PDB file of C-alpha atoms in Angstrom:
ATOM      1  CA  UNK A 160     -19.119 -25.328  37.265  1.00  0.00           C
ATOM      2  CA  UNK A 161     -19.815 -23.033  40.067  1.00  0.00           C
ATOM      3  CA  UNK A 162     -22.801 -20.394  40.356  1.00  0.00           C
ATOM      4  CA  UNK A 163     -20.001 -18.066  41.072  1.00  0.00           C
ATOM      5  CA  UNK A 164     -17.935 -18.584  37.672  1.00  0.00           C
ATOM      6  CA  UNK A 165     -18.101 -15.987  35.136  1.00  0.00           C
ATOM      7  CA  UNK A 166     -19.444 -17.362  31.961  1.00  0.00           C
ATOM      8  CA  UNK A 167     -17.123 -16.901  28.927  1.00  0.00           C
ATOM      9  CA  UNK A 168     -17.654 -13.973  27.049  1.00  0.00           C
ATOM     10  CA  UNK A 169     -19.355 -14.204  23.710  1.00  0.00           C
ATOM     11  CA  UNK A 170     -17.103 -14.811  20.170  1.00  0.00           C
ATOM     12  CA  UNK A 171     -17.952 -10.833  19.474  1.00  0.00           C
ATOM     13  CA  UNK A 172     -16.874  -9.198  22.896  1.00  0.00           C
ATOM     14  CA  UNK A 173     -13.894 -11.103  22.880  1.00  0.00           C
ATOM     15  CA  UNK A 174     -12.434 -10.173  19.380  1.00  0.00           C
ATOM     16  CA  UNK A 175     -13.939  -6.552  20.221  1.00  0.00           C
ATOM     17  CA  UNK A 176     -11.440  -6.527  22.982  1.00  0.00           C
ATOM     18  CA  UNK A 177      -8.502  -7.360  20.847  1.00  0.00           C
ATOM     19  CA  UNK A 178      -9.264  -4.678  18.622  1.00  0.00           C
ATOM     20  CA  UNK A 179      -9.293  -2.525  21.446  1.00  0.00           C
ATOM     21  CA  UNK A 180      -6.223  -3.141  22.934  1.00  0.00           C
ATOM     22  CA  UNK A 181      -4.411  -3.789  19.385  1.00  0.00           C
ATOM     23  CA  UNK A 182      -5.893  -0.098  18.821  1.00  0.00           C
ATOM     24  CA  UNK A 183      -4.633   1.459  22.047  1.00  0.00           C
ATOM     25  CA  UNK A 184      -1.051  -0.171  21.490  1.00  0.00           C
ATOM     26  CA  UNK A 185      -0.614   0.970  18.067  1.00  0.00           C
ATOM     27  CA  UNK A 186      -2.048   4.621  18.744  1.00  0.00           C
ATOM     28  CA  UNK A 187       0.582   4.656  22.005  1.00  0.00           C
ATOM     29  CA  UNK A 188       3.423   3.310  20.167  1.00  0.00           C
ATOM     30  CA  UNK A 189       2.882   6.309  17.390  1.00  0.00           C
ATOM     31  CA  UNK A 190       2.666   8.888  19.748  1.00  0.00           C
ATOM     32  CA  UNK A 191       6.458   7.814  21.398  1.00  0.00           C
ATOM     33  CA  UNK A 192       7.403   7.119  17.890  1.00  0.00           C
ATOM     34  CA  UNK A 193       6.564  10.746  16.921  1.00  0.00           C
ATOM     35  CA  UNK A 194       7.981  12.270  20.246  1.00  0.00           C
ATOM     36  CA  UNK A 195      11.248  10.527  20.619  1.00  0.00           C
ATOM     37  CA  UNK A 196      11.958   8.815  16.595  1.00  0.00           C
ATOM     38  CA  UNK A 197      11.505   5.012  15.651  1.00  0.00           C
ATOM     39  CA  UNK A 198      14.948   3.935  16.325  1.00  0.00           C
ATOM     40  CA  UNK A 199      15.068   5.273  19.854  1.00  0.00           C
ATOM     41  CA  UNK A 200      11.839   4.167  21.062  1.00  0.00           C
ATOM     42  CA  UNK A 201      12.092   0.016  22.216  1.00  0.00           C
ATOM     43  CA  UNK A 202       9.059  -2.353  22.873  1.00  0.00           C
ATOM     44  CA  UNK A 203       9.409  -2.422  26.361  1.00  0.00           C
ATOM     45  CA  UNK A 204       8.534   1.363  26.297  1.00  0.00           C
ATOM     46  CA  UNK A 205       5.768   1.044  24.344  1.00  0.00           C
ATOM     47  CA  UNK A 206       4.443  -1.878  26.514  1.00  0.00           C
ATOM     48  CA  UNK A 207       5.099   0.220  29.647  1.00  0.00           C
ATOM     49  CA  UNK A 208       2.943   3.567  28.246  1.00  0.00           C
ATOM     50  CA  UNK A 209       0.141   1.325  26.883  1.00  0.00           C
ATOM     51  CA  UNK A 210      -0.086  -1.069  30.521  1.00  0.00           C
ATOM     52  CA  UNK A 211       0.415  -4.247  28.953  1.00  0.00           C
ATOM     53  CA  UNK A 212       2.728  -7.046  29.016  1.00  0.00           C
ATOM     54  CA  UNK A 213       5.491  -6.677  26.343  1.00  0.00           C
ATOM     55  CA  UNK A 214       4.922 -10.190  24.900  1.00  0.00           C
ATOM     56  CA  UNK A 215       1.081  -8.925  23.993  1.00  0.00           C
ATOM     57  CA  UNK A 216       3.141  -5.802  22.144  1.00  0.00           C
ATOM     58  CA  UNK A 217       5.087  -8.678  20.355  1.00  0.00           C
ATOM     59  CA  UNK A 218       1.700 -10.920  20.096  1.00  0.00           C
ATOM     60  CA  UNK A 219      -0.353  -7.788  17.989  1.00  0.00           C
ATOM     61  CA  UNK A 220       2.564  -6.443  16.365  1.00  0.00           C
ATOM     62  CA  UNK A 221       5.320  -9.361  15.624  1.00  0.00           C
ATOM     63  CA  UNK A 222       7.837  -6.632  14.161  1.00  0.00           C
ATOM     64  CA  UNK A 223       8.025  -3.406  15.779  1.00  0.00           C
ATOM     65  CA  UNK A 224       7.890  -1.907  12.097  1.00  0.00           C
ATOM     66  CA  UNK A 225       4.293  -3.167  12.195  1.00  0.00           C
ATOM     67  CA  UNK A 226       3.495  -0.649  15.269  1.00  0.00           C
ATOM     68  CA  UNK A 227       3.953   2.233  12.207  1.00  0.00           C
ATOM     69  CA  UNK A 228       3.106   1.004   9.439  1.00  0.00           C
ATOM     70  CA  UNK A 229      -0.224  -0.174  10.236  1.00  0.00           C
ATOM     71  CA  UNK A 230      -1.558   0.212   7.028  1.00  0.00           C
ATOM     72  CA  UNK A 231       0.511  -2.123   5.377  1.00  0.00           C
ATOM     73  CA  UNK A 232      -1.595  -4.580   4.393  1.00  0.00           C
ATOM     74  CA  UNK A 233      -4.054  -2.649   2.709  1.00  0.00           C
ATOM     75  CA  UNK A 234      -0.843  -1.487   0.877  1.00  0.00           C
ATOM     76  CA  UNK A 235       0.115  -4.351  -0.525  1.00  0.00           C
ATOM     77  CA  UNK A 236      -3.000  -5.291  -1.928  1.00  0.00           C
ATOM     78  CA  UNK A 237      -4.996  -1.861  -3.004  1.00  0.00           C
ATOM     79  CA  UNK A 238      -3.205  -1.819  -6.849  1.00  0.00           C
ATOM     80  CA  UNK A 239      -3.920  -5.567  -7.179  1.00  0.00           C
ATOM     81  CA  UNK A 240      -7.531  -4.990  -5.861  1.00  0.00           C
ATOM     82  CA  UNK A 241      -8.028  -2.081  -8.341  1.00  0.00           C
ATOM     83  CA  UNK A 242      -7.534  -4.429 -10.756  1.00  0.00           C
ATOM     84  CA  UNK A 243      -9.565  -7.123 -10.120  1.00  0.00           C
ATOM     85  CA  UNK A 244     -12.765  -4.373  -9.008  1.00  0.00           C
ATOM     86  CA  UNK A 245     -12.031  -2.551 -12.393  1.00  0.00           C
ATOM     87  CA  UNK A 246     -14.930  -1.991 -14.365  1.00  0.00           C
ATOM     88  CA  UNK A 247     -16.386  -3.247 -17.871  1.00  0.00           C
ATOM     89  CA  UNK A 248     -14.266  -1.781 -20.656  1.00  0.00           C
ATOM     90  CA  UNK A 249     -11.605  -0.730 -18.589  1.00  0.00           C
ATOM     91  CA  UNK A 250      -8.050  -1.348 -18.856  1.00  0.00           C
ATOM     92  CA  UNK A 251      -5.564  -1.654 -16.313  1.00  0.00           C
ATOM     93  CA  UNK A 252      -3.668   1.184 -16.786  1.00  0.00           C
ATOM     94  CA  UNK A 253      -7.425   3.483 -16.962  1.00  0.00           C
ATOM     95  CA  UNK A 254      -7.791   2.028 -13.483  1.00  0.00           C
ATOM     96  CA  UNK A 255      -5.281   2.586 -11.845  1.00  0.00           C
ATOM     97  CA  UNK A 256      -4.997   5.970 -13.328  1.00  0.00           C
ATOM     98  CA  UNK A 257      -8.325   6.654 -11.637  1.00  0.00           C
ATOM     99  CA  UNK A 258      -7.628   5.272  -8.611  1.00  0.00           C
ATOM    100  CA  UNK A 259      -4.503   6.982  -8.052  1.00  0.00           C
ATOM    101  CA  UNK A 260      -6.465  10.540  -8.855  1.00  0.00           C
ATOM    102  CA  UNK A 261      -9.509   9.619  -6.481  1.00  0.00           C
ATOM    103  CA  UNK A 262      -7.278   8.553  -3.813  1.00  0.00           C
ATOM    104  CA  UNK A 263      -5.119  11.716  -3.754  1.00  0.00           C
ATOM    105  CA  UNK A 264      -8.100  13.698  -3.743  1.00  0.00           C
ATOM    106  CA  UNK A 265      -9.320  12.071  -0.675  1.00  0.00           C
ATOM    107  CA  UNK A 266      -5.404  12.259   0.682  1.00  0.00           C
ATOM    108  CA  UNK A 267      -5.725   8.570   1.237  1.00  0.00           C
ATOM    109  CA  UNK A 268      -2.799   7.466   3.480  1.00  0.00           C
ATOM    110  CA  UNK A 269      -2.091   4.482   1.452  1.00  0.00           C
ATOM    111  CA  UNK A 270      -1.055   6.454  -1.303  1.00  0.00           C
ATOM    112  CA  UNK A 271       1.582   8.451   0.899  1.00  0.00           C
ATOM    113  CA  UNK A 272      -0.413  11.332   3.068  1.00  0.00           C
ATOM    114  CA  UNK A 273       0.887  10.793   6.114  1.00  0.00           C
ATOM    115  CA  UNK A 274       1.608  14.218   7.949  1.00  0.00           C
ATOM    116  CA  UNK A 275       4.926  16.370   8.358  1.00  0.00           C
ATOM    117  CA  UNK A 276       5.515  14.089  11.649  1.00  0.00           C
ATOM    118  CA  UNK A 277       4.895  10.986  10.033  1.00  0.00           C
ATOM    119  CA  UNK A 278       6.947  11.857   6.853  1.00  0.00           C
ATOM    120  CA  UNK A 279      10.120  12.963   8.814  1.00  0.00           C
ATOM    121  CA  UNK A 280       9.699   9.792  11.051  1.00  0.00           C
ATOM    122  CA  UNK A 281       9.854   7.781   8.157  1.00  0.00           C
ATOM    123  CA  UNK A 282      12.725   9.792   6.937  1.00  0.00           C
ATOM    124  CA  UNK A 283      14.657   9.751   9.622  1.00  0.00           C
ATOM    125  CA  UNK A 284      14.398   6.185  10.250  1.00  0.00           C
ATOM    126  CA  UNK A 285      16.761   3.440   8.154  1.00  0.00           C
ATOM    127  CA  UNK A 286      14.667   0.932   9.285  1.00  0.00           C
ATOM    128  CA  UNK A 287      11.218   1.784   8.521  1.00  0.00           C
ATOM    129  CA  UNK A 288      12.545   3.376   5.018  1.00  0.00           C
ATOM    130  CA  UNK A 289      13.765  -0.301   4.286  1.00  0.00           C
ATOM    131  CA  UNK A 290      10.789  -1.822   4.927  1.00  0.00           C
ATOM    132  CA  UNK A 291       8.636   0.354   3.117  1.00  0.00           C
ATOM    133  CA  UNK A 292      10.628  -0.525  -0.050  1.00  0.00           C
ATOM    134  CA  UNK A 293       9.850  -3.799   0.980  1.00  0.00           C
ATOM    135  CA  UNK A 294       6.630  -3.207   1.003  1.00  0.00           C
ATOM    136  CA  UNK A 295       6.547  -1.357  -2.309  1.00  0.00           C
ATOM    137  CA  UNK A 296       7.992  -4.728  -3.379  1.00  0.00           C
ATOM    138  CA  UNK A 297       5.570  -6.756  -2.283  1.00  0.00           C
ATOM    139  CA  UNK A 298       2.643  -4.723  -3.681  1.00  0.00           C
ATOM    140  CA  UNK A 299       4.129  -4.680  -7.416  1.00  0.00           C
ATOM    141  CA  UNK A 300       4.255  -8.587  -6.847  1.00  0.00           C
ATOM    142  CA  UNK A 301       0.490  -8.843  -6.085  1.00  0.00           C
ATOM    143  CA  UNK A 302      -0.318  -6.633  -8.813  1.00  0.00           C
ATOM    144  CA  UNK A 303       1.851  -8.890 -11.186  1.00  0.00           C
ATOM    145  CA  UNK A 304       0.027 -11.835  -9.705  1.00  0.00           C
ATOM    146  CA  UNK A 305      -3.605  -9.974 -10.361  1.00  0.00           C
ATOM    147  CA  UNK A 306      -2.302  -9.099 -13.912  1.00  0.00           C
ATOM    148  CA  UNK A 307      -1.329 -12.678 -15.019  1.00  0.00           C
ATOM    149  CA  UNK A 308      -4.785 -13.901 -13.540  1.00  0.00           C
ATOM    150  CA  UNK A 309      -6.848 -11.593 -15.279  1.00  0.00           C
ATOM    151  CA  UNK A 310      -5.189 -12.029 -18.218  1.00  0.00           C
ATOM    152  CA  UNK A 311      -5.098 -15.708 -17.828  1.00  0.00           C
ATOM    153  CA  UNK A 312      -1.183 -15.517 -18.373  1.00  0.00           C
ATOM    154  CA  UNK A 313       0.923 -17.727 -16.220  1.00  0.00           C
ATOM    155  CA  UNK A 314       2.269 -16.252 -13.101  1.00  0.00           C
ATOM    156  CA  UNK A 315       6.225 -16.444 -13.624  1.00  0.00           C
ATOM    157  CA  UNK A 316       5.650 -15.067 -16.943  1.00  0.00           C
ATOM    158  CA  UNK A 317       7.459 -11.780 -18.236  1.00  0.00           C
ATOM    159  CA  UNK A 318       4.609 -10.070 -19.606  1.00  0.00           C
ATOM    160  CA  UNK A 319       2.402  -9.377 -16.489  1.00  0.00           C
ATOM    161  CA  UNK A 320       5.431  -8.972 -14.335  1.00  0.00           C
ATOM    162  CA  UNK A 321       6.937  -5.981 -16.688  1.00  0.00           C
ATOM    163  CA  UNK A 322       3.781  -4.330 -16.864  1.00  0.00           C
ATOM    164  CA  UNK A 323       3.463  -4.698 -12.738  1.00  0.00           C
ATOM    165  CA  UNK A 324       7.153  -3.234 -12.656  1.00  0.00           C
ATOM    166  CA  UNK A 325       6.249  -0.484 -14.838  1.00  0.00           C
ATOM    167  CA  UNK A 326       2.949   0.455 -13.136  1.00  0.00           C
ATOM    168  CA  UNK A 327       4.071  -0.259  -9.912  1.00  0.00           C
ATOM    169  CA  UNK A 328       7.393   2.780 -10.495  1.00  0.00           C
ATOM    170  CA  UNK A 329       5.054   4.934 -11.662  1.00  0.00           C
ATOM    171  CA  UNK A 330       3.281   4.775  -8.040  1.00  0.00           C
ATOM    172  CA  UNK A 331       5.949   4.296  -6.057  1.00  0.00           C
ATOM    173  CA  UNK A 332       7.429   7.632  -7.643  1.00  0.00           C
ATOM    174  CA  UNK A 333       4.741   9.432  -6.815  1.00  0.00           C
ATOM    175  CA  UNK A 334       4.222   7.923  -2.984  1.00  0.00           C
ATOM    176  CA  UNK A 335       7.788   9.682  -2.652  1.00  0.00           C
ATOM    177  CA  UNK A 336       6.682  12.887  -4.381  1.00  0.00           C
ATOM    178  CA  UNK A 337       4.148  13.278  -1.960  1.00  0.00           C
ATOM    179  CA  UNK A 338       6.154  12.608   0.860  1.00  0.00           C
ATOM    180  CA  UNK A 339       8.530  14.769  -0.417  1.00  0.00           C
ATOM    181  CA  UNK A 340       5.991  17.942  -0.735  1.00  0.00           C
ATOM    182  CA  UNK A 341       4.885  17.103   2.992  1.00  0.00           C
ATOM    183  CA  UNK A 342       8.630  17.342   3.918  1.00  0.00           C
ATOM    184  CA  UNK A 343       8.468  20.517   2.054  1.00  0.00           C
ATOM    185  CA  UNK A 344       5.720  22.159   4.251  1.00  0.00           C
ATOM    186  CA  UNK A 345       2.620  21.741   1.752  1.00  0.00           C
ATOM    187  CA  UNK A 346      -0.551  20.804   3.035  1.00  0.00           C
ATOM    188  CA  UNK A 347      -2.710  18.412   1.646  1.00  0.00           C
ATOM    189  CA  UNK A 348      -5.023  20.418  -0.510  1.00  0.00           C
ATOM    190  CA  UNK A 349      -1.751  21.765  -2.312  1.00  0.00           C
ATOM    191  CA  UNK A 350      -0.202  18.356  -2.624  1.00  0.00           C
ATOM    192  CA  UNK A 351      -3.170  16.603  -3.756  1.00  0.00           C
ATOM    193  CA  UNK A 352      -3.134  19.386  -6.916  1.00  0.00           C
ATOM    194  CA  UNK A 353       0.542  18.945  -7.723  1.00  0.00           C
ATOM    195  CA  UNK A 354       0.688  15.372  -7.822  1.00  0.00           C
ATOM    196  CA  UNK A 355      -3.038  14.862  -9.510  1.00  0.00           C
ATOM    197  CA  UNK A 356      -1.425  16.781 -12.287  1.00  0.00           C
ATOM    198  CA  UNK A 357       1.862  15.397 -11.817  1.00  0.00           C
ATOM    199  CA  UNK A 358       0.207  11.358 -11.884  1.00  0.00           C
ATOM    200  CA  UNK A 359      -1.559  12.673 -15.171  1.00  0.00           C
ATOM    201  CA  UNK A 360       1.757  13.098 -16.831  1.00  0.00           C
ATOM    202  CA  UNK A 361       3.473  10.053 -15.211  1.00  0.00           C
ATOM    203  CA  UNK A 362       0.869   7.238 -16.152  1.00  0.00           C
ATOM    204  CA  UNK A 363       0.593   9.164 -19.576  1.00  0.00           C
ATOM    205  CA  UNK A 364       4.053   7.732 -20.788  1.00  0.00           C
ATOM    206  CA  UNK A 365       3.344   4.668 -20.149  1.00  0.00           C
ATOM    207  CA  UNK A 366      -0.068   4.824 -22.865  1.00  0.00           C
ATOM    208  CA  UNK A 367       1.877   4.024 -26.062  1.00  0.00           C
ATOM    209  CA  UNK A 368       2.473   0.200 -24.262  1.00  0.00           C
ATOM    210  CA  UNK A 369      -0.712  -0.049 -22.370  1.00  0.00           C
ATOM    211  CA  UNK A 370      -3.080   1.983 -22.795  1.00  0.00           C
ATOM    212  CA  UNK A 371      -5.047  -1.760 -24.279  1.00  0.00           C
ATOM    213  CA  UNK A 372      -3.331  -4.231 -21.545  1.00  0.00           C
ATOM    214  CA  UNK A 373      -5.757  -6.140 -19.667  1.00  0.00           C
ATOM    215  CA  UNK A 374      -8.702  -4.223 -21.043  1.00  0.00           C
ATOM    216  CA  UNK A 375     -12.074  -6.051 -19.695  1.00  0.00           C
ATOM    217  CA  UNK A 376     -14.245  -6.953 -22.477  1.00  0.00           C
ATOM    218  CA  UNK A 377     -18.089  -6.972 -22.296  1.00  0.00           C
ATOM    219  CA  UNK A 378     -19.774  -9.590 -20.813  1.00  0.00           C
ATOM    220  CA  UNK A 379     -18.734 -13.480 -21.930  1.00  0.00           C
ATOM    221  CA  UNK A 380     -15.484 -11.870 -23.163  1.00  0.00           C
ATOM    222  CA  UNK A 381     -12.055 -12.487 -22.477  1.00  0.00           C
ATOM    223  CA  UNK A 382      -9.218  -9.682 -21.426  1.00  0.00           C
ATOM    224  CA  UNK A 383      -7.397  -8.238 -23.989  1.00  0.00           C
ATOM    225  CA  UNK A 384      -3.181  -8.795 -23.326  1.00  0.00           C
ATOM    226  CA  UNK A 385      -1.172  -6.339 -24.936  1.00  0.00           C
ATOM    227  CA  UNK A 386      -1.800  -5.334 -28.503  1.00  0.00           C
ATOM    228  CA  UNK A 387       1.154  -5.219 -30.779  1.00  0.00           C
ATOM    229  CA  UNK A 388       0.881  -4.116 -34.597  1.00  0.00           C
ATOM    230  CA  UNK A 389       1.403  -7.207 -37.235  1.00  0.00           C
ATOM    231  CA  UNK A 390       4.879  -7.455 -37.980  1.00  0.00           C
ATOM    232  CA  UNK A 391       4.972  -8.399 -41.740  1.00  0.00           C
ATOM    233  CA  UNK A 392       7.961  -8.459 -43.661  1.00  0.00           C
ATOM    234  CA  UNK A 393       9.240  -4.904 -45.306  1.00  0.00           C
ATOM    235  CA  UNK A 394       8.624  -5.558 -49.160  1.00  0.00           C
ATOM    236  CA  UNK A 395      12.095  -4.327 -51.425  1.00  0.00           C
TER     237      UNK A 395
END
């Protein structure tokens, strides 16, 4: 080696740098995806405004739906991780409950607060509406998963993966009612009220089936599955 080589740059610098471009392409791409729609707006554009090569576009961001969506996979997995960090004595449907309340108080983007020019980009756009379903999907799968592990339950079976399907509607319904109020003109202050309430009500029907599912037992014990009353024969 030369004296006039530059040395490699350390393991840190170098991932710092992808962060930094990944950063600057995915903040570029949003602003041409809020000025001129999803649909219209094509990689090469988004290459050209950030001063990169489109194949490092394609490299950070395999499917241009990834340029918007960057949250996605802290989507999938935020129900499934609120049930594997729930605490002692809690059950899953207490959790979650919480969760949901504490992240629409905060107006946590992963739970739907996005902005009036996010919400109508999404709206406006068949192609990143389809994939968030997908990715609705996909996070009431990993919360099955995390239900059938925690309740040592096999995977395919129906139990965890009703309960997931069940949960999962009740967030997914209100992920659309807060889109739907930033449509409407509300601000996040007034949305995070309606649907706090709202979420109250929602994840209250579903307390007569479990309201005990996956409770988390003191130490040493195991989860509690769903409870069901003894069925004993009716006497003439």
């Amino acid at each position: 080696m030369s004296r006039d080589a530059t040395p490699p740059a350390p393991p840190g610098l170098r991932e710092a740098k992808k962060q930094e471009t990944r950063q600057l392409i995915s903040d570029v791409a949003t602003d041409l995806f809020l000025s001129q729609g999803f649909e219209q707006t094509t990689i090469a554009e988004i290459a050209a405004a950030a001063r990169v090569a489109k194949k490092t576009v394609t490299n950070y961001f395999p499917r241009k739906e990834d340029l918007a969506l960057d949250h996605q996979d802290t989507f999938v997995a935020s129900l499934a991780a609120t049930v594997s960090g729930r605490q002692a004595g809690e059950s899953v449907l207490t959790a979650l409950r919480r969760a949901f309340a504490d992240a629409a108080a905060a107006a946590d983007p992963v739970a739907g607060f996005s902005g009036p020019g996010f919400a109508h980009m999404i709206a406006d756009s068949p192609t990143l509406s389809a994939r968030l379903r997908e990715l609705h999907d996909l996070r009431e799968a990993a919360l099955a998963a995390a239900l059938a592990d925690t309740t040592g339950t096999p995977r395919g079976d129906i139990t965890p993966r009703t309960a997931a399907a069940l949960l999962g509607a009740v967030h997914r319904t209100l992920f659309q009612r807060i889109q739907e109020l930033t449509l409407a003109g509300q601000d996040n202050a007034g949305i995070s009220a309606t649907v706090i309430a709202e979420a109250d009500r929602a994840f209250g029907l579903l307390e007569s089936s479990l309201a005990d599912y996956a409770s988390v037992g003191t130490a040493g014990s195991p989860p509690r599955a769903v409870t069901r009353p003894d069925r004993e024969p009716k006497k003439p």
